[in-house]
XYZ file of C-alpha atoms in Angstrom:
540
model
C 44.926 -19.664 7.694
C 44.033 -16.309 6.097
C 47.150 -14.824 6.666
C 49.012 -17.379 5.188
C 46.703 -17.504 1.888
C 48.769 -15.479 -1.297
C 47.567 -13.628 -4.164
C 47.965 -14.295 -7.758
C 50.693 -12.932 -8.693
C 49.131 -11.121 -11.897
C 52.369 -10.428 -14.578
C 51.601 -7.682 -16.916
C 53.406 -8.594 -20.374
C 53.731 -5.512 -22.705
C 52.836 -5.727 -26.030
C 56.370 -5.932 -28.496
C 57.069 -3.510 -30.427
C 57.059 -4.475 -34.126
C 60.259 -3.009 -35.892
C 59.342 -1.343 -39.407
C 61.726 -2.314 -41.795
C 61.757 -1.619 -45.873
C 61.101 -5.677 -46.505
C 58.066 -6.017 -43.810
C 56.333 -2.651 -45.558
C 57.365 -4.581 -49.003
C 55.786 -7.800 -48.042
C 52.770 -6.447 -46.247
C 51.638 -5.494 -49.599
C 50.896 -9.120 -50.493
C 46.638 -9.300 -50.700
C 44.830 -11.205 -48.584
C 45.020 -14.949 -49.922
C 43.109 -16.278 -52.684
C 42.713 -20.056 -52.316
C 42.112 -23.069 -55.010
C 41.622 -26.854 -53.585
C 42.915 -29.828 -55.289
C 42.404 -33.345 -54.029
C 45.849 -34.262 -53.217
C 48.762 -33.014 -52.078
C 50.598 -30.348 -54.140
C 54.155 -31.687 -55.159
C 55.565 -28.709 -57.080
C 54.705 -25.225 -58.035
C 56.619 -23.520 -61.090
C 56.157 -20.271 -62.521
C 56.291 -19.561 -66.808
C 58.942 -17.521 -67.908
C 57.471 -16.735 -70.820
C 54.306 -15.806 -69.658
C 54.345 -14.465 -66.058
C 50.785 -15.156 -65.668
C 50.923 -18.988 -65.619
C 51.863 -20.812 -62.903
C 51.872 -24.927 -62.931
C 50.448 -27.116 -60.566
C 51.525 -30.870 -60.058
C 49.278 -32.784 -58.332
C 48.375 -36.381 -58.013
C 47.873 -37.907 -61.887
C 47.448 -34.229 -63.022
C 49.824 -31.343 -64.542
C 47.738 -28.183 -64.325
C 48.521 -24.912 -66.265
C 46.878 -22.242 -64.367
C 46.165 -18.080 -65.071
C 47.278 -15.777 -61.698
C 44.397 -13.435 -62.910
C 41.551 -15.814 -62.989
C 42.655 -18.164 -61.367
C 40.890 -20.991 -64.130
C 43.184 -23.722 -65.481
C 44.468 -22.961 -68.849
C 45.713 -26.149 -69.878
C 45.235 -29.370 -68.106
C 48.253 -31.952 -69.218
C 46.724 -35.166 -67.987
C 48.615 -37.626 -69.795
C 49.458 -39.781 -66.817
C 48.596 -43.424 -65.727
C 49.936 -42.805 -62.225
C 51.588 -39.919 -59.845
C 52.714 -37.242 -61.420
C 55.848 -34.864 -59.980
C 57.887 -31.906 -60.716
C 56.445 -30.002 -63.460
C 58.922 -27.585 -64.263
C 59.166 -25.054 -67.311
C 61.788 -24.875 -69.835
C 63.778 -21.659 -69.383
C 62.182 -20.063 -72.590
C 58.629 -21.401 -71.407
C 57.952 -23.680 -74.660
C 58.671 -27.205 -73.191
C 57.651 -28.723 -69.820
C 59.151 -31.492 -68.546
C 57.401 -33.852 -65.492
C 58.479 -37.060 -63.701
C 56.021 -39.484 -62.411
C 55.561 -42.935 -60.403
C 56.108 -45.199 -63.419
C 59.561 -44.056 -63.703
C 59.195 -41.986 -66.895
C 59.848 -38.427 -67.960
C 57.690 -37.021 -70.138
C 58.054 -33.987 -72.033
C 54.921 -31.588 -72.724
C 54.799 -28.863 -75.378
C 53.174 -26.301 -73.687
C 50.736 -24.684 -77.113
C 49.493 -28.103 -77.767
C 49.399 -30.644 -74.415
C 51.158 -33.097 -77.054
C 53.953 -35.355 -75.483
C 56.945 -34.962 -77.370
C 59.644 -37.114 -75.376
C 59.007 -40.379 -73.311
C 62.331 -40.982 -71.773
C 62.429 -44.679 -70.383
C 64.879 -45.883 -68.396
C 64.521 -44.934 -64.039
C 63.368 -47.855 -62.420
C 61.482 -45.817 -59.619
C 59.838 -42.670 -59.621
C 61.470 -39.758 -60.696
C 60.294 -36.662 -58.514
C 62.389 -33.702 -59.641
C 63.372 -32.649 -63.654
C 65.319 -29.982 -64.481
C 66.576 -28.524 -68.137
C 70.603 -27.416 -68.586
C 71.270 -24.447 -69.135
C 71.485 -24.432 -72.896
C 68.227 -25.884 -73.028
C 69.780 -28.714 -74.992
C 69.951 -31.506 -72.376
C 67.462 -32.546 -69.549
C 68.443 -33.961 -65.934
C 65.872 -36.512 -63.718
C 66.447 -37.553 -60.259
C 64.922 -40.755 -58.973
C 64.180 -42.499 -56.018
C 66.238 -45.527 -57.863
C 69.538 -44.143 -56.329
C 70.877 -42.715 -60.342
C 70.696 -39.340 -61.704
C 70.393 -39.487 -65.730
C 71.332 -36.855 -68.331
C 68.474 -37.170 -71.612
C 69.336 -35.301 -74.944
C 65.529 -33.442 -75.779
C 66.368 -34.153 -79.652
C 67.161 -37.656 -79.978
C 65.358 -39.050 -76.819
C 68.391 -40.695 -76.079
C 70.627 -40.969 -72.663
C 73.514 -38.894 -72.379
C 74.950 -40.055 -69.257
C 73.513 -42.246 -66.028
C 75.312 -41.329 -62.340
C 74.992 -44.382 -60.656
C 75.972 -45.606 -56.225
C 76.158 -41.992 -56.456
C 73.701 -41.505 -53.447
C 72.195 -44.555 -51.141
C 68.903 -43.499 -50.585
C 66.498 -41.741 -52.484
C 67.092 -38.773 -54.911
C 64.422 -36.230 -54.541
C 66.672 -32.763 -55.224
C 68.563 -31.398 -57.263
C 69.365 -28.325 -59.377
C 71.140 -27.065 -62.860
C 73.683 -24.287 -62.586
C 72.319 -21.694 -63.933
C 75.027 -20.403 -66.390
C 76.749 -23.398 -67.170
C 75.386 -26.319 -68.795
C 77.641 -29.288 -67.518
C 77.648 -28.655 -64.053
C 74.503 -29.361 -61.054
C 73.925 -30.689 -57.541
C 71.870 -33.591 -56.004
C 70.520 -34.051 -52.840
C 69.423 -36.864 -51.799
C 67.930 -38.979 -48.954
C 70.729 -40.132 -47.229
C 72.085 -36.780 -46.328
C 74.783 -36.224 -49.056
C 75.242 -33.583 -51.926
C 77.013 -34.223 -55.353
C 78.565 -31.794 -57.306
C 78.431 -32.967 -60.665
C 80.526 -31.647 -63.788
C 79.620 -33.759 -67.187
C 83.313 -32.473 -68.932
C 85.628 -34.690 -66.509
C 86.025 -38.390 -66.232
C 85.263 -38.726 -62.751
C 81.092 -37.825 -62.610
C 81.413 -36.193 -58.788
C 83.501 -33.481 -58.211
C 82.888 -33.122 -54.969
C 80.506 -34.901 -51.714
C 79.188 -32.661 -49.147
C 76.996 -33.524 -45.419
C 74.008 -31.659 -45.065
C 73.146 -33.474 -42.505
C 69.708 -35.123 -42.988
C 66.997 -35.789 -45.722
C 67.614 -33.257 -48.518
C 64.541 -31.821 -49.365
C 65.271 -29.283 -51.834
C 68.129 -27.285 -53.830
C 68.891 -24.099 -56.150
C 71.724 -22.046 -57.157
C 71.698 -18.383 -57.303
C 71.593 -16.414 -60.479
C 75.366 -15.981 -60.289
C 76.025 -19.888 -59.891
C 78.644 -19.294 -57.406
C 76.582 -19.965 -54.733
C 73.910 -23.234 -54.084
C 71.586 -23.576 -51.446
C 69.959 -27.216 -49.764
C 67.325 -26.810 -47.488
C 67.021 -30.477 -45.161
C 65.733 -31.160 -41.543
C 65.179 -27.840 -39.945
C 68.067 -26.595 -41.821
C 68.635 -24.067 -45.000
C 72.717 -24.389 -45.422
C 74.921 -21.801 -47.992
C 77.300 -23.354 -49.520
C 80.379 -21.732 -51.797
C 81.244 -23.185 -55.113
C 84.255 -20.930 -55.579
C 86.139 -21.751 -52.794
C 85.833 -25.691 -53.073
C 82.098 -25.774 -51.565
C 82.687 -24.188 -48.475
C 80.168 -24.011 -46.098
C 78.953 -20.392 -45.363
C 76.249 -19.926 -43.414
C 73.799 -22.083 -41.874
C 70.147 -20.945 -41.013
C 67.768 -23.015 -38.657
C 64.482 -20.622 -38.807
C 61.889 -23.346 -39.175
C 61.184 -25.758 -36.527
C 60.274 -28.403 -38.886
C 61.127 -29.870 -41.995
C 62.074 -27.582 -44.642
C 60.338 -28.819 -48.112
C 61.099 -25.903 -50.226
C 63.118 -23.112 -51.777
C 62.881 -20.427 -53.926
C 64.278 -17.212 -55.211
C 62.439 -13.342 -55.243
C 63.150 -10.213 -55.742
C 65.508 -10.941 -58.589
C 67.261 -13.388 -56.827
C 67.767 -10.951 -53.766
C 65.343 -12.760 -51.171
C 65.294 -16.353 -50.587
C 62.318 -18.113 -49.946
C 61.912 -21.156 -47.548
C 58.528 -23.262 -46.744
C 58.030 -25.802 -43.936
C 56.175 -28.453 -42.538
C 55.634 -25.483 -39.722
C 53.328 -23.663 -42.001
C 55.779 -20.860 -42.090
C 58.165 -19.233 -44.901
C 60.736 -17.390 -43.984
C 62.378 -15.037 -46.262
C 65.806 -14.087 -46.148
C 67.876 -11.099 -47.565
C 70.368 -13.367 -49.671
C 73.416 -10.753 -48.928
C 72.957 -11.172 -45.098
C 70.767 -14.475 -45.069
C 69.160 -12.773 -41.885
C 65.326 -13.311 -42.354
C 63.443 -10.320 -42.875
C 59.794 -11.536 -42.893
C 57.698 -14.126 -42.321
C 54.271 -15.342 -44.132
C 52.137 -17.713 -42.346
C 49.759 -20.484 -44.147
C 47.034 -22.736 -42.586
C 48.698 -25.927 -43.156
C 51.909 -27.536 -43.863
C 53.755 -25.590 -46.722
C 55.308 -28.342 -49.129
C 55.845 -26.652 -52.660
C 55.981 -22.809 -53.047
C 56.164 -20.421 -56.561
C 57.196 -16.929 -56.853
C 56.456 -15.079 -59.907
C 58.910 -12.868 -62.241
C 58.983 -9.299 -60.126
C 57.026 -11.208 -57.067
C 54.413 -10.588 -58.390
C 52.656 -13.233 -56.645
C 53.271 -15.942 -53.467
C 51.814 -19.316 -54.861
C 52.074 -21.969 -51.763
C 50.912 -25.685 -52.347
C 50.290 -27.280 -49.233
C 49.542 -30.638 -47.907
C 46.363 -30.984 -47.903
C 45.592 -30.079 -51.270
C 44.901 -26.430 -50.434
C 47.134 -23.287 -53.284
C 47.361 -20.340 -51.688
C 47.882 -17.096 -54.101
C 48.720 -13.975 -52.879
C 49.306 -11.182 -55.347
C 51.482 -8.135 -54.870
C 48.966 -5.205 -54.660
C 51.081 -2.389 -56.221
C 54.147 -3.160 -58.696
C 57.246 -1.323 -56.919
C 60.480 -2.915 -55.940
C 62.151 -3.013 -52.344
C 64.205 -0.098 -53.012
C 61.026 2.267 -53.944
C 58.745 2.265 -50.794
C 57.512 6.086 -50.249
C 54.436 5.300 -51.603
C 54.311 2.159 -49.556
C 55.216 3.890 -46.470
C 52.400 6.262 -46.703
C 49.899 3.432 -46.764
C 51.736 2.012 -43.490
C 51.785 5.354 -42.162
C 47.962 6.033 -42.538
C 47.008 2.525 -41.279
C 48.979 3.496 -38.231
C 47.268 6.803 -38.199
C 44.092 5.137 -38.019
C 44.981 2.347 -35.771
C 46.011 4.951 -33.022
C 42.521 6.665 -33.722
C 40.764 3.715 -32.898
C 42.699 3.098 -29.935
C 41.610 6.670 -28.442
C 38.013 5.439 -29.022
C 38.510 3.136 -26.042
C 36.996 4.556 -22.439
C 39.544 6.490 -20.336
C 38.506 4.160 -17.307
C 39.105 1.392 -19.687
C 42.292 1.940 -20.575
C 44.103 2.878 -17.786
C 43.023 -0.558 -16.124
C 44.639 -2.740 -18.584
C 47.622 -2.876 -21.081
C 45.758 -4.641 -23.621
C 42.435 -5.050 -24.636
C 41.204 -8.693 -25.772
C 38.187 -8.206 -28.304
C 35.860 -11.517 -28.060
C 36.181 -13.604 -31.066
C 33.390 -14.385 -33.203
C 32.872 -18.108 -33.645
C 32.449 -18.950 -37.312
C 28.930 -19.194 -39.001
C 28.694 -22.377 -41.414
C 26.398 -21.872 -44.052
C 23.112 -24.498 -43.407
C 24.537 -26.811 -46.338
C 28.162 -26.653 -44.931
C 26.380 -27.985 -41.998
C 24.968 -31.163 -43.670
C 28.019 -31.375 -45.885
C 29.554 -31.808 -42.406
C 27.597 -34.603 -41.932
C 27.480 -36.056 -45.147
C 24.095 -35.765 -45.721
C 24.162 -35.165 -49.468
C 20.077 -34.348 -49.650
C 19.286 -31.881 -47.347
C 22.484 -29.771 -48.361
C 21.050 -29.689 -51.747
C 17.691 -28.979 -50.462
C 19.161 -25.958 -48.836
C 21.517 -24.756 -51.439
C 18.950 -24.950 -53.921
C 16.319 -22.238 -52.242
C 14.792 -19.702 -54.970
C 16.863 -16.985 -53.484
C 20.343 -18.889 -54.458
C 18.790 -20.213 -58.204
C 17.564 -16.528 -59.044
C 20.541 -14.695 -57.564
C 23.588 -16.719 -56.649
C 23.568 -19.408 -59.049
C 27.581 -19.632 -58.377
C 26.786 -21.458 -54.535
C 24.375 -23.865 -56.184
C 27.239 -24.774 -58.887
C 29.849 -24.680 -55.747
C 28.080 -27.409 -53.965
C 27.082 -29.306 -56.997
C 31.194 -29.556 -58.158
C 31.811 -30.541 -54.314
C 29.001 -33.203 -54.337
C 30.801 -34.655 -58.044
C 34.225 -34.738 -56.226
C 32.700 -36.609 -52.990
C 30.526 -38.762 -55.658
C 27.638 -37.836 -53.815
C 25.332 -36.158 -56.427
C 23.934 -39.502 -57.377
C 23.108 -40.186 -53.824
C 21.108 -36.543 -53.180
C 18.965 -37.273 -56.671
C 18.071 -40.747 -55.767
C 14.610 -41.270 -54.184
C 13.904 -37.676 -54.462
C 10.237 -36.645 -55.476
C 9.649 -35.317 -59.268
C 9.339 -31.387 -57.746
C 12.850 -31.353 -56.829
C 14.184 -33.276 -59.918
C 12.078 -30.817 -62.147
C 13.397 -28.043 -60.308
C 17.135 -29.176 -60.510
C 16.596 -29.856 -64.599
C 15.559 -26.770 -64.886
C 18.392 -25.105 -63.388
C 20.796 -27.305 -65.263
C 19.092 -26.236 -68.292
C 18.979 -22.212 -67.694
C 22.873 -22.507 -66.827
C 24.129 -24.910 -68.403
C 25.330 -22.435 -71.666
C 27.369 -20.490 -68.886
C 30.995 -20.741 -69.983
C 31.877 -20.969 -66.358
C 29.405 -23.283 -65.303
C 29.323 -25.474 -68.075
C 31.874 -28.025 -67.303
C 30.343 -29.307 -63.918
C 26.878 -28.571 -65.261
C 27.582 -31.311 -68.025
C 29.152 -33.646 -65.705
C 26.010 -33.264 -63.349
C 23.503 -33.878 -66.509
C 25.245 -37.060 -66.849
C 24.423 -37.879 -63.063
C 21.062 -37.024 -63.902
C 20.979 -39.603 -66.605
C 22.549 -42.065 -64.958
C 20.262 -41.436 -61.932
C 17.386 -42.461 -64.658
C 18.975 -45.743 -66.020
C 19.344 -47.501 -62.887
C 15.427 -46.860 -62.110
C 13.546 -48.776 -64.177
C 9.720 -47.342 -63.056
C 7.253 -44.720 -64.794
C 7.677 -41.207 -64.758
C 5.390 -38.349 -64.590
C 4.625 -36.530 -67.609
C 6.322 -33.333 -66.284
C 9.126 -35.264 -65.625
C 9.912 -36.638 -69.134
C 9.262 -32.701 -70.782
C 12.339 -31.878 -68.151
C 13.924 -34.169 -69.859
C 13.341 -33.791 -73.527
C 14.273 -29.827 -72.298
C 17.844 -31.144 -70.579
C 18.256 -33.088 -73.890
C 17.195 -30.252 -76.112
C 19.569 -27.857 -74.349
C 22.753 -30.240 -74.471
C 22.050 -30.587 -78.202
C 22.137 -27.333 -78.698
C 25.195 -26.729 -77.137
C 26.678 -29.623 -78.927
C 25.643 -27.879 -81.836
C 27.322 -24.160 -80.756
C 30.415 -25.994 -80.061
C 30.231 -27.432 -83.852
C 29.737 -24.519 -85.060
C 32.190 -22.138 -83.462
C 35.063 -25.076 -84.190
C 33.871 -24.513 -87.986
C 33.924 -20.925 -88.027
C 37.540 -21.485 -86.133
C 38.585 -23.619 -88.746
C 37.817 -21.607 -91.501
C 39.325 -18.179 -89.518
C 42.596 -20.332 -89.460
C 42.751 -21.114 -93.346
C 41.914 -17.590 -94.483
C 44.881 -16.296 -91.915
C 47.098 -18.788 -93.081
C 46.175 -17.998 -96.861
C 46.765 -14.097 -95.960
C 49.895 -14.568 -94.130
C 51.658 -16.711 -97.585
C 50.187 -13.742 -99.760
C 52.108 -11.705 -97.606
C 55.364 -13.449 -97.555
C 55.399 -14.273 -101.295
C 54.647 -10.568 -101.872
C 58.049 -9.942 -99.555
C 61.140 -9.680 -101.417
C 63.382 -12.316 -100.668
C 67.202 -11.228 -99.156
C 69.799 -13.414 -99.616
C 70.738 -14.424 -96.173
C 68.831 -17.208 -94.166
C 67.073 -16.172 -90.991
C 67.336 -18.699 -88.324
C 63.412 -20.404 -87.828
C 63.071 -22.168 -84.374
C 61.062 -25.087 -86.021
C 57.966 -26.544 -83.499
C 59.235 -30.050 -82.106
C 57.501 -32.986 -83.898
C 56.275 -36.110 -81.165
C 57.970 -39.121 -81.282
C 57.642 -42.536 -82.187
C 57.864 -43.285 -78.670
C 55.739 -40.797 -77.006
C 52.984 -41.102 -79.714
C 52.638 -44.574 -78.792
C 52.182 -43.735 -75.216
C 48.705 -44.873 -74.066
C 46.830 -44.007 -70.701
C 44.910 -46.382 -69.704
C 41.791 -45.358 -67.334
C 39.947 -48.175 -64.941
């Protein structure tokens, strides 16, 4: 029997050989990811192009204006009584326009958070809003089978496309040089070309093949793009809407598209928590960014100088460009590469000659990850002891930042009321306290009031005596609330009165201006109306 016994036969695989190419040295400039977490699942990520550093988020009842540089929301547009989707910017940045569950589309101005346009009319919800070209007219696609065409002014309809699809409408996009023609995709596998000057509404029907998930047109507008399935097709408006090319990188549905690089690289995100980019003049794909979950929305700033990624679960991933070059302009880039490489090999000789020689590849053990001791009874929902343990002197003196983390995650889980019930008067005192010393903190301040409330509301449902040092902790929360109450007064007075002495020095100025005699052209600010100032959200 032991001649008949074989060895393993023991394959040696070699290690491939990763081709350096001007777009992977590009794109491996992209920084390590900085990540945000919302509570639901992010629908649509558009960039401002009026201000490069904003970026929208829509998610669940919420329209978020965010900043790429601190990453803090800048306005929060929360005018909604049920899901909100597609916020997308107006082409000069002013206006944003959202659908959302009810069926309406409302239209935001972006200085104030006013609504200035309800448009009524979709009798499903209407997931994807886009403005024409000549900023004039606005387009909604709904899961009610019609695509309508609103006038911004009058609040009126311009046109309604209806039978044109059978299933839901959930893409679409405006030609980007002409304002009477776009596409729509919807569920039921079909694309409409669409051209508002002739009497028959579709020009032309195309087969993508499955679900369409997503659409855009290149800056030219000869070209559109629908992204469905596991498929990103090309298709040619010139030549009657020929298909050109047909790419099948992803191995799962394809949610999204987008345009970088000055519409030179097309971006693609998946359900397999991939996005591919492709060089448009080849549509060959020339790198590849991986994300921790399924990819559903995706943003690419003006000069890319970001990646934003919304995924499924909630999770924004933001990865900024670490120097500002273009594709073209890499020696600066390929140094970098070069001296990682330098030092990679460098490393490599470190290894024992013995070592080495033995095996083609060396597998370094991988460190399990350390949970912090509150992630550990977050795990377990066991709201008390993680506060007990993010609340040690080390973390109130020094790191007040992981105390206000877990507070903000306890709010969201609605579990702060359960950790400060039943608790003895040392731990209450001590948590007043720190509420008290932070809660002036313009970062902090926000959760901190939301977590005095807790506090109080802890309070009213226990109707027993308290210690004496517990009621000076709180006549010191209250003291410290009203006097941020009163700050805020204040620095809204002082604001007030800044405005009328700039406004009083600006009409000194113009009246001392002399006059010429033709009329400049004033873009006047949009006034709300009737309609959308009677809009109401009602909260349960």
């Amino acid at each position: 029997m032991k001649g008949n016994f074989q060895p393993l036969n023991v394959r040696r695989f070699q290690q491939k050989a990763q081709v350096e190419t001007p777009d992977t040295i590009y794109w491996d400039r992209l920084a390590k990811p900085e990540l945000l977490k919302e509570h639901s699942t992010i629908d649509y990520v558009d960039f401002s192009p009026s201000d490069p550093d904003n970026f929208v988020l829509t998610c669940s009842v919420r329209v978020q204006i965010y900043n790429l540089v601190t990453k803090l929301v800048v306005k929060n547009l929360s005018r909604f009584q049920k899901t909100a989707f597609g916020a997308t910017f107006r082409q000069d940045g002013r206006l944003l326009a959202a659908g959302d569950e009810e069926g309406h589309v409302k239209l935001f101005d972006t200085t104030s958070r006013n609504i200035l346009r309800l448009f009524k009319g979709h009798k499903a919800p209407v997931h994807r809003t886009y403005f024409t070209a000549d900023k004039l007219q606005l387009a909604s696609f709904s899961d009610d089978k019609t695509v309508r065409l609103w006038d911004v002014a009058n609040e009126k309809v311009v046109q309604t496309y209806e039978d044109a699809h059978t299933d839901y409408i959930r893409a679409g996009s405006m030609h980007p040089q002409s304002s009477h023609m776009f596409v729509s995709g919807g569920y039921d596998g079909k694309i409409h070309l669409y051209d508002t000057r002739s009497e028959t509404a579709v020009q032309r029907t195309l087969d993508h093949g499955s679900p369409v998930e997503s659409m855009l047109f290149l800056p030219s507008g000869s070209i559109f793009i629908s992204a469905g399935g596991t498929q990103v097709r090309v298709w040619d408006l010139i030549s009657g809407c020929r298909l050109l090319t047909m790419m099948s990188q992803h191995h799962k549905t394809v949610t999204c598209l987008r345009l970088g690089s000055d519409g030179r690289r097309l971006f693609s995100g998946g359900l397999d928590r991939h996005v591919k980019i492709y060089d448009v003049s080849t549509y060959k794909t020339v790198h590849t960014l991986t994300y921790p979950n399924a990819v559903v929305s995706l943003g690419v700033a003006p000069k890319d100088q970001a990646v934003v990624a919304g995924m499924v679960d909630g999770l924004v991933s933001i990865r900024r460009m670490i120097v500002d070059s273009k594709p073209s302009h890499l020696r600066k880039i390929r140094l970098t590469h070069k001296q990682r490489q330098k030092k990679m090999e460098l490393d490599r000789l470190k290894v024992p000659a013995h070592i080495a020689k033995k095996a083609d590849h060396i597998v370094t053990e991988r460190k399990l990850q350390k949970y912090q001791p509150f992630d550990v009874h977050l795990r377990k929902f066991n709201y008390k002891k993680a506060l007990d343990a993010a609340m040690v002197p080390v973390n109130i003196s020094q790191n007040p930042e992981i105390v206000v983390a877990l507070i903000t995650e306890l709010l969201h889980r609605r579990g702060l009321d359960i950790a400060l019930t039943d608790r003895s008067d040392a731990v209450l005192i001590q948590f007043i306290d720190f509420l008290c010393n932070h809660l002036g903190e313009t970062r902090f301040m926000r959760p901190l009031m939301n977590a005095a409330s807790t506090v109080l509301d802890v309070f009213e449902r226990k109707m027993v005596a308290y210690s004496r040092h517990l009621m000076e902790a709180l006549e010191r929360l209250a003291a410290a609330m009203h006097a941020e109450i009163q700050l805020t007064t204040e620095l809204l007075q002082i604001k007030g009165a800044m405005e009328m002495l700039i406004g009083a020095s600006l009409e000194s100025v113009e009246s001392r201006t002399p006059k010429v005699n033709h009329q400049e052209s004033r873009t006047s600010r949009m006034q709300p109306s009737k309609e959308a100032e009677k809009y109401v959200v009602f909260v349960e």
